[in-house]
Tab-separated table of C-alpha atoms in Angstrom:
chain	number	residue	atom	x	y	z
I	29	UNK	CA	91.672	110.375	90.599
I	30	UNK	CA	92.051	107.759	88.000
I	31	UNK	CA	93.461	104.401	88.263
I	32	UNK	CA	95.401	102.526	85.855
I	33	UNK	CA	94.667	98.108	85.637
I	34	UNK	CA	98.046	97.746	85.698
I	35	UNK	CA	99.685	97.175	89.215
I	36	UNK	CA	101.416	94.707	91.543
I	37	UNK	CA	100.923	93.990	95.556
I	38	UNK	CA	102.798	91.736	97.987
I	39	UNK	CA	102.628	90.808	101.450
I	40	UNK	CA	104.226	88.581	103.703
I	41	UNK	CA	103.566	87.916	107.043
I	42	UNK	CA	104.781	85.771	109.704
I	43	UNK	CA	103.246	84.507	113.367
I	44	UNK	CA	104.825	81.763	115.437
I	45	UNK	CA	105.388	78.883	113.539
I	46	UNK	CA	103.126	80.023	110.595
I	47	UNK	CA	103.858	82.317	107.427
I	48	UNK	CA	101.429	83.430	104.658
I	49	UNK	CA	102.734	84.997	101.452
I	50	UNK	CA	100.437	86.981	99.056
I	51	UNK	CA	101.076	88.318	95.205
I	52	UNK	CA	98.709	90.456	93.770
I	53	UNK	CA	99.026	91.676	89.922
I	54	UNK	CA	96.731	93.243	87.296
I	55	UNK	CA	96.649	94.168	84.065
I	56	UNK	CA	93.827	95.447	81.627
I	57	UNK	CA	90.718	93.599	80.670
I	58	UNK	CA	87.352	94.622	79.713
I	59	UNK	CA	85.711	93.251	83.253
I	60	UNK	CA	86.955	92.186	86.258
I	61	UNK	CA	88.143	88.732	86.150
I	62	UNK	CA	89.902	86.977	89.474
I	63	UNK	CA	92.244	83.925	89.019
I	64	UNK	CA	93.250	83.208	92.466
I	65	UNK	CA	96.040	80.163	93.368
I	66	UNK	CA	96.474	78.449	96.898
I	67	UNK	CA	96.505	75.653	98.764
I	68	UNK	CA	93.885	73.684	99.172
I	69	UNK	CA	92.983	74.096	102.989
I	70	UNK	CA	92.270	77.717	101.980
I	71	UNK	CA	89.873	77.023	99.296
I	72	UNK	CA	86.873	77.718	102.094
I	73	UNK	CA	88.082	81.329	101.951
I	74	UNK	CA	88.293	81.642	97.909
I	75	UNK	CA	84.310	83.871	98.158
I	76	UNK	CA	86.159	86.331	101.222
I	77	UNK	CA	89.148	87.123	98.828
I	78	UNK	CA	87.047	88.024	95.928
I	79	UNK	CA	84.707	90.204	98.002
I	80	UNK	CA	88.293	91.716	99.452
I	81	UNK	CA	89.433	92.558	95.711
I	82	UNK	CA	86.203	93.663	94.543
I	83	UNK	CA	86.697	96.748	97.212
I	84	UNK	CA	89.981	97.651	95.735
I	85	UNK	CA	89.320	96.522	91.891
I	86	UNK	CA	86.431	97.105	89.589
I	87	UNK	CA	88.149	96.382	86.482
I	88	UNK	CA	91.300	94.008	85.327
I	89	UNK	CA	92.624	90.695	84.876
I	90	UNK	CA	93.624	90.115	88.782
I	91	UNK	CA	95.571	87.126	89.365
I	92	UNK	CA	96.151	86.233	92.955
I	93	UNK	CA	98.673	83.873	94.265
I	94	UNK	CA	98.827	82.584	98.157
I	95	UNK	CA	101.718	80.540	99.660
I	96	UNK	CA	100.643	79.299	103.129
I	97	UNK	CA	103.345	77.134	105.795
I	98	UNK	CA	102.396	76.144	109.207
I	99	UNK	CA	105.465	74.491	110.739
I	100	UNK	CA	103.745	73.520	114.170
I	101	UNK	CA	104.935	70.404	115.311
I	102	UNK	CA	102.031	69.189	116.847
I	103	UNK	CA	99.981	69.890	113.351
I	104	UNK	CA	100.310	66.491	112.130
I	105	UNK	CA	99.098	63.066	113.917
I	106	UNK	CA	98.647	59.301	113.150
I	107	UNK	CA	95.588	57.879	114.002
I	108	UNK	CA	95.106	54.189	114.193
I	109	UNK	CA	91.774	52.794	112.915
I	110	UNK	CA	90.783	49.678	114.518
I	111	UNK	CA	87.692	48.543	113.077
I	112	UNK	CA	89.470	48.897	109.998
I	113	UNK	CA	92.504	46.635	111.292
I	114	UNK	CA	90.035	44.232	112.729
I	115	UNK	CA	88.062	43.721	108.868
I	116	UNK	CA	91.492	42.616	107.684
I	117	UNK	CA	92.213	40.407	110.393
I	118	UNK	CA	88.953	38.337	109.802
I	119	UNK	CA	89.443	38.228	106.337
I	120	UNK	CA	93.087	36.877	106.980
I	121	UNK	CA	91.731	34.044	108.976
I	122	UNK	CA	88.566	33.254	106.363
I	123	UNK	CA	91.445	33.185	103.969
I	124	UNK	CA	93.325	30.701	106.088
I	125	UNK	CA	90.905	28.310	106.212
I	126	UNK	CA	89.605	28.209	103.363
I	127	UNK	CA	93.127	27.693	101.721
I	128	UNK	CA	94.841	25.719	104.701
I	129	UNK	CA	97.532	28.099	104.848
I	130	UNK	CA	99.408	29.698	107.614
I	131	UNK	CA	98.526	33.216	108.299
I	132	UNK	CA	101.898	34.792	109.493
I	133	UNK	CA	101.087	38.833	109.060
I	134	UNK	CA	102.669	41.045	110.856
I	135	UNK	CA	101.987	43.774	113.377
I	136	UNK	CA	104.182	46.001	110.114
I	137	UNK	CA	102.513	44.524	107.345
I	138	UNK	CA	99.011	45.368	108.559
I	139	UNK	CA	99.934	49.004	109.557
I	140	UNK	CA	101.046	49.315	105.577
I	141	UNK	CA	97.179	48.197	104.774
I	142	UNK	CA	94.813	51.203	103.343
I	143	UNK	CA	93.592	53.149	106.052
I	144	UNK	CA	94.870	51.226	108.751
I	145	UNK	CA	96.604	54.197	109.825
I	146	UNK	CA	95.941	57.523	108.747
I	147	UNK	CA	97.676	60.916	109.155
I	148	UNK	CA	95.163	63.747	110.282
I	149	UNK	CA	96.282	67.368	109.853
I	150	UNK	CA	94.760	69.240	113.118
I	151	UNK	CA	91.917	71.556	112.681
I	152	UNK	CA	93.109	75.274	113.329
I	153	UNK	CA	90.361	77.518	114.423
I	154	UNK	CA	88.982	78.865	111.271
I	155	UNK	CA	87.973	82.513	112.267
I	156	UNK	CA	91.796	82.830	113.572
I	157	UNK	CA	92.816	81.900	110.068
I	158	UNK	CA	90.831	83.599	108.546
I	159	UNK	CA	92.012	86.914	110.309
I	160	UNK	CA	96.154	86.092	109.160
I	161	UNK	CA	94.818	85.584	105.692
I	162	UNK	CA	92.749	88.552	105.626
I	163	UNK	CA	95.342	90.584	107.181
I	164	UNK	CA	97.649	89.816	104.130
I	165	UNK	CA	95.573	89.616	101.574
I	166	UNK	CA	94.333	93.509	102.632
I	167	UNK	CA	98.158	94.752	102.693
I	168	UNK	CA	98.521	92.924	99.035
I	169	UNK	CA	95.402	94.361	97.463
I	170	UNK	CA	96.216	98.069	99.512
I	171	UNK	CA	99.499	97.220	97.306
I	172	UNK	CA	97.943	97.184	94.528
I	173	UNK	CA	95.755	100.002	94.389
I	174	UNK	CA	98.977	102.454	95.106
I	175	UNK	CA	100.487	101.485	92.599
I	176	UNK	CA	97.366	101.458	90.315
I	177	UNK	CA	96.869	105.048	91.390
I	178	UNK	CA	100.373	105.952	90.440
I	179	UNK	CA	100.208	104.963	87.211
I	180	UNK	CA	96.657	106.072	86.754
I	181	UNK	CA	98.595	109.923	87.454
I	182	UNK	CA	100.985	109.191	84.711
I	183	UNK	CA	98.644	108.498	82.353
I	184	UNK	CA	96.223	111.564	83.020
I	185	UNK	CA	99.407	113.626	82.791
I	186	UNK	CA	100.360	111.987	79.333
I	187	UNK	CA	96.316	112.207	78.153
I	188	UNK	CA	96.330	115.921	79.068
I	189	UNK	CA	99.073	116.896	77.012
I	190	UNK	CA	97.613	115.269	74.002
I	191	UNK	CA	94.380	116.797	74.762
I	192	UNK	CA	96.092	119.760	74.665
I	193	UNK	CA	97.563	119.008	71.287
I	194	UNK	CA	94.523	118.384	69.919
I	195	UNK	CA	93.642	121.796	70.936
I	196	UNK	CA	95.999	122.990	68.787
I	197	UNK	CA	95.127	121.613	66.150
I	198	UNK	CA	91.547	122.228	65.976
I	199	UNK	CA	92.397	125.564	66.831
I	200	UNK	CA	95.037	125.521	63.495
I	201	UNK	CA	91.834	124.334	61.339
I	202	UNK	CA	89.419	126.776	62.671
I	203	UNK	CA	92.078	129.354	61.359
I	204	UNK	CA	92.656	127.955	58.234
I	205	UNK	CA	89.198	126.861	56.939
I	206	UNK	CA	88.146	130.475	56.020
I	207	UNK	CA	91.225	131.233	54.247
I	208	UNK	CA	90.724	128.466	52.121
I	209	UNK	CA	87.152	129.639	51.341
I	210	UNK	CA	88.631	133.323	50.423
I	211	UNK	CA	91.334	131.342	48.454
I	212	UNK	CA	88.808	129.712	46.607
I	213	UNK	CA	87.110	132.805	45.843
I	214	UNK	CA	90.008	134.705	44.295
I	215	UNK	CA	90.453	131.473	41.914
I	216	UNK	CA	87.342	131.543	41.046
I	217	UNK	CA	87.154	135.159	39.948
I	218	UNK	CA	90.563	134.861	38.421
I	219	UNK	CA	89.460	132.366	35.808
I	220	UNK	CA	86.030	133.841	35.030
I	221	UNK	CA	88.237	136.912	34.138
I	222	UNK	CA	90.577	135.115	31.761
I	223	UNK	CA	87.167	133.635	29.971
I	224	UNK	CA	85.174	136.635	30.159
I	225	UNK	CA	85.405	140.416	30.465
I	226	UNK	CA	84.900	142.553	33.368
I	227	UNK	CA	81.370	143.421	32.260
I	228	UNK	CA	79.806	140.106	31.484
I	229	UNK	CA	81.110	138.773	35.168
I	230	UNK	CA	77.958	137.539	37.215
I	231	UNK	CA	79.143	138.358	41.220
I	232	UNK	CA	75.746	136.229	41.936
I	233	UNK	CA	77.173	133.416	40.218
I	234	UNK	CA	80.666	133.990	41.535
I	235	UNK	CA	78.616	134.128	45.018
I	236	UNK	CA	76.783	131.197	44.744
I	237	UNK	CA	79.603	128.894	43.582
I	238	UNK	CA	81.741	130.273	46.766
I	239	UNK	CA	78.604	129.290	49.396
I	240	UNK	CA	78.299	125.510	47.165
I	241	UNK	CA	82.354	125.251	47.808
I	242	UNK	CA	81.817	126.890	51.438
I	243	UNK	CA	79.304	124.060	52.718
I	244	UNK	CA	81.557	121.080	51.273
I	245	UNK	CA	84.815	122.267	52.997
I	246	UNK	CA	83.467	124.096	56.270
I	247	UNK	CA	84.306	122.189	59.303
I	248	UNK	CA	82.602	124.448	62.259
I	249	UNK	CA	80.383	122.115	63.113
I	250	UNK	CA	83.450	119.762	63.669
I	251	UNK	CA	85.295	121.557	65.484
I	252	UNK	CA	82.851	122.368	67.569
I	253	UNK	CA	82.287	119.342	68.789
I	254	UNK	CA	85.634	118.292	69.202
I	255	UNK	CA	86.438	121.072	71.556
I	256	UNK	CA	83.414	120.446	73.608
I	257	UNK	CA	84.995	116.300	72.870
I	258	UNK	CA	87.823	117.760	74.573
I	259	UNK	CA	86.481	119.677	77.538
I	260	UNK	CA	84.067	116.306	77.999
I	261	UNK	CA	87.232	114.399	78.319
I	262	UNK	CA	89.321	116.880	80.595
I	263	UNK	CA	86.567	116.707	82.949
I	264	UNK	CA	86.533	113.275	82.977
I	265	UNK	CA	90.492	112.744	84.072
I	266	UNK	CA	88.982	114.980	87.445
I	267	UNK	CA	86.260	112.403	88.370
I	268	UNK	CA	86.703	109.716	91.010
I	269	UNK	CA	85.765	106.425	89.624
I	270	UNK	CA	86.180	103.722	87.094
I	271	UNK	CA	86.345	106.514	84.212
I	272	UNK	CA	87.920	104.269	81.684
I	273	UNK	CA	84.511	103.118	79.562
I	274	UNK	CA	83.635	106.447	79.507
I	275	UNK	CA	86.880	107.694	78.441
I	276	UNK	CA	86.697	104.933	75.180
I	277	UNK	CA	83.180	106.423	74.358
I	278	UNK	CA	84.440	110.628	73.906
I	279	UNK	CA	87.701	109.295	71.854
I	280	UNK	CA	85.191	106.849	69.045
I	281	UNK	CA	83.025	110.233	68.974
I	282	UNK	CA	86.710	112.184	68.663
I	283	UNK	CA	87.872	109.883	65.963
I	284	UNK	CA	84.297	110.279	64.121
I	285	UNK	CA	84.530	114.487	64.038
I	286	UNK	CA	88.182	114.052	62.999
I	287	UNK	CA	87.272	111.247	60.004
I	288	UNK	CA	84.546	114.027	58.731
I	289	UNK	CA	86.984	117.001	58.843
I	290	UNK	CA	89.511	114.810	56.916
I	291	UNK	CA	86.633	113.709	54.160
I	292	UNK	CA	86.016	117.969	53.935
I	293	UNK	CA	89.761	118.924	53.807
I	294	UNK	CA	90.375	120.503	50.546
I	295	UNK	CA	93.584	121.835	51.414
I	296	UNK	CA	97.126	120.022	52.594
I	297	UNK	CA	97.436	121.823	55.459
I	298	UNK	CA	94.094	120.950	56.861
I	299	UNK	CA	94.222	117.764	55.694
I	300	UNK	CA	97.636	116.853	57.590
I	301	UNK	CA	96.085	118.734	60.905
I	302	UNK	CA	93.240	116.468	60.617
I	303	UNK	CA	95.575	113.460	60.235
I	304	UNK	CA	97.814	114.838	63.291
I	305	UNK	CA	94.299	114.773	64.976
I	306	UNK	CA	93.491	111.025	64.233
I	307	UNK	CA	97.275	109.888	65.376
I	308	UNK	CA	96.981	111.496	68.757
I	309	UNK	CA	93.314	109.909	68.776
I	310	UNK	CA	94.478	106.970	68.040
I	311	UNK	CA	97.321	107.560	70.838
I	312	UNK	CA	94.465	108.443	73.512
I	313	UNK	CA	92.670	105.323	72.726
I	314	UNK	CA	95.356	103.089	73.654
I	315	UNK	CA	96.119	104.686	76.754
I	316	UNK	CA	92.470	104.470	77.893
I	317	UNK	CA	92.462	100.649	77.207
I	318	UNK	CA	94.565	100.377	80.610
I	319	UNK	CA	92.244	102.678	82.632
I	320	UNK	CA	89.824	101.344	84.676
């Protein structure tokens, strides 16, 4: 089963007064990279989520993005700090000696003082939290990989067919190459006979000229190797696993057997097979850029 690095997640769940919202999407990249957004009283969770999308992800750009909301009312609380209160008060009073002015502050204008009062968030129990966030972030990155595996299908389907193509034409230049050697031969013995007569033709000549032109143009060893390319990369599609490096290694070898059959081609036909050859190459390699 392949998988594709391009894929979305989302889950949202809600408990009591409390709601956590998770968006999970992916697209290619060479490793895996995690850019993960939330609020800042879940940053003490930020190693947990990686180690969740490591499970699910081995490759991709994964960007992450948590919305959290806890409308308890008893969440929030003032706390009044008097030591802190007490510091301003004796400072107030050095003040009004010192200057021989009245000190006339205020119950209200020494709660507005820095830290004076404070507002504390309560502490919530951080395993329970820590089992709602995991619970969502799970159902995102389960997301995620469904619809990673979906589109990983698509693409073997769409890489199958142009292995298949490629078939073809290797199988169109394994026909054609010995024709063109025959071809060659006839030529050549058609022209010696317009210079020379019948008798004075040398077959070991004529013989030795065809096997010079035979090992320029022959491509067997080419094709060859791209069939067994081919086979390499079928088996591939089958395998469980991040198959996508893998993948980008057969299609450079590919491209390299198709760039020598080109160089060989002494013949149109041949020549535009070997061309058809590089485009669907060149097709394959893209697609594998977006497998993982």
């Amino acid at each position: 089963m392949i998988k594709s690095m391009t894929g979305f997640g989302r889950s949202e769940i809600e408990r009591g007064n409390r709601k956590i919202t998770v968006e999970i999407k992916s697209v290619n990249h060479r490793f895996l990279e995690n850019s993960i957004k939330m609020p800042k009283k879940l940053n003490i969770f930020e190693a947990r989520i990686r180690d969740i999308i490591k499970k699910y992800a081995s490759r991709g750009k994964i960007d992450v993005f948590i919305t959290y909301e806890d409308n308890s009312e008893s969440n929030v609380s003032l706390k009044f700090n008097e030591s802190i209160a007490r510091e301003y008060m004796n400072i107030f009073r050095q003040m009004e000696e010192r200057f021989n002015i009245r000190n006339d502050i205020t119950v209200g204008a020494l709660s507005r003082y820095p830290e004076v009062i404070t507002m504390e968030e309560s502490q919530e129990d951080e395993e329970e939290l820590w089992n709602f966030i995991n619970e969502a972030i799970e159902e995102a990155c389960k997301g995620l990989a469904d619809t990673r595996i979906i589109e990983g299908g698509n693409l073997k389907k769409d890489l199958l067919l142009k292995l298949d193509h490629m078939e073809e034409l290797v199988y169109y230049i394994e026909t054609k190459n010995p024709q063109i050697i025959e071809d060659y031969k006839k030529k050549l013995e058609a022209k010696m006979e317009e210079i020379l007569s019948a008798a004075d033709i040398d077959k070991n000549r004529i013989a030795s000229e065809v096997i010079i032109y035979a090992d320029k143009v022959c491509v067997d060893e080419e094709t060859v190797r791209l069939r067994s390319h081919i086979e390499h990369a079928r088996k591939c599609l089958n395998e469980d696993g991040g198959i996508g490096r893998k993948m980008d290694f057969i299609a450079q070898e590919m491209n390299r057997e198709a760039n020598t059959t080109l160089s060989k081609a002494n013949n149109i036909e041949i020549s535009n097979a070997a061309i058809d050859l590089k485009t669907e190459i060149e097709k394959i390699r893209e697609q594998i850029q977006n497998i993982e």
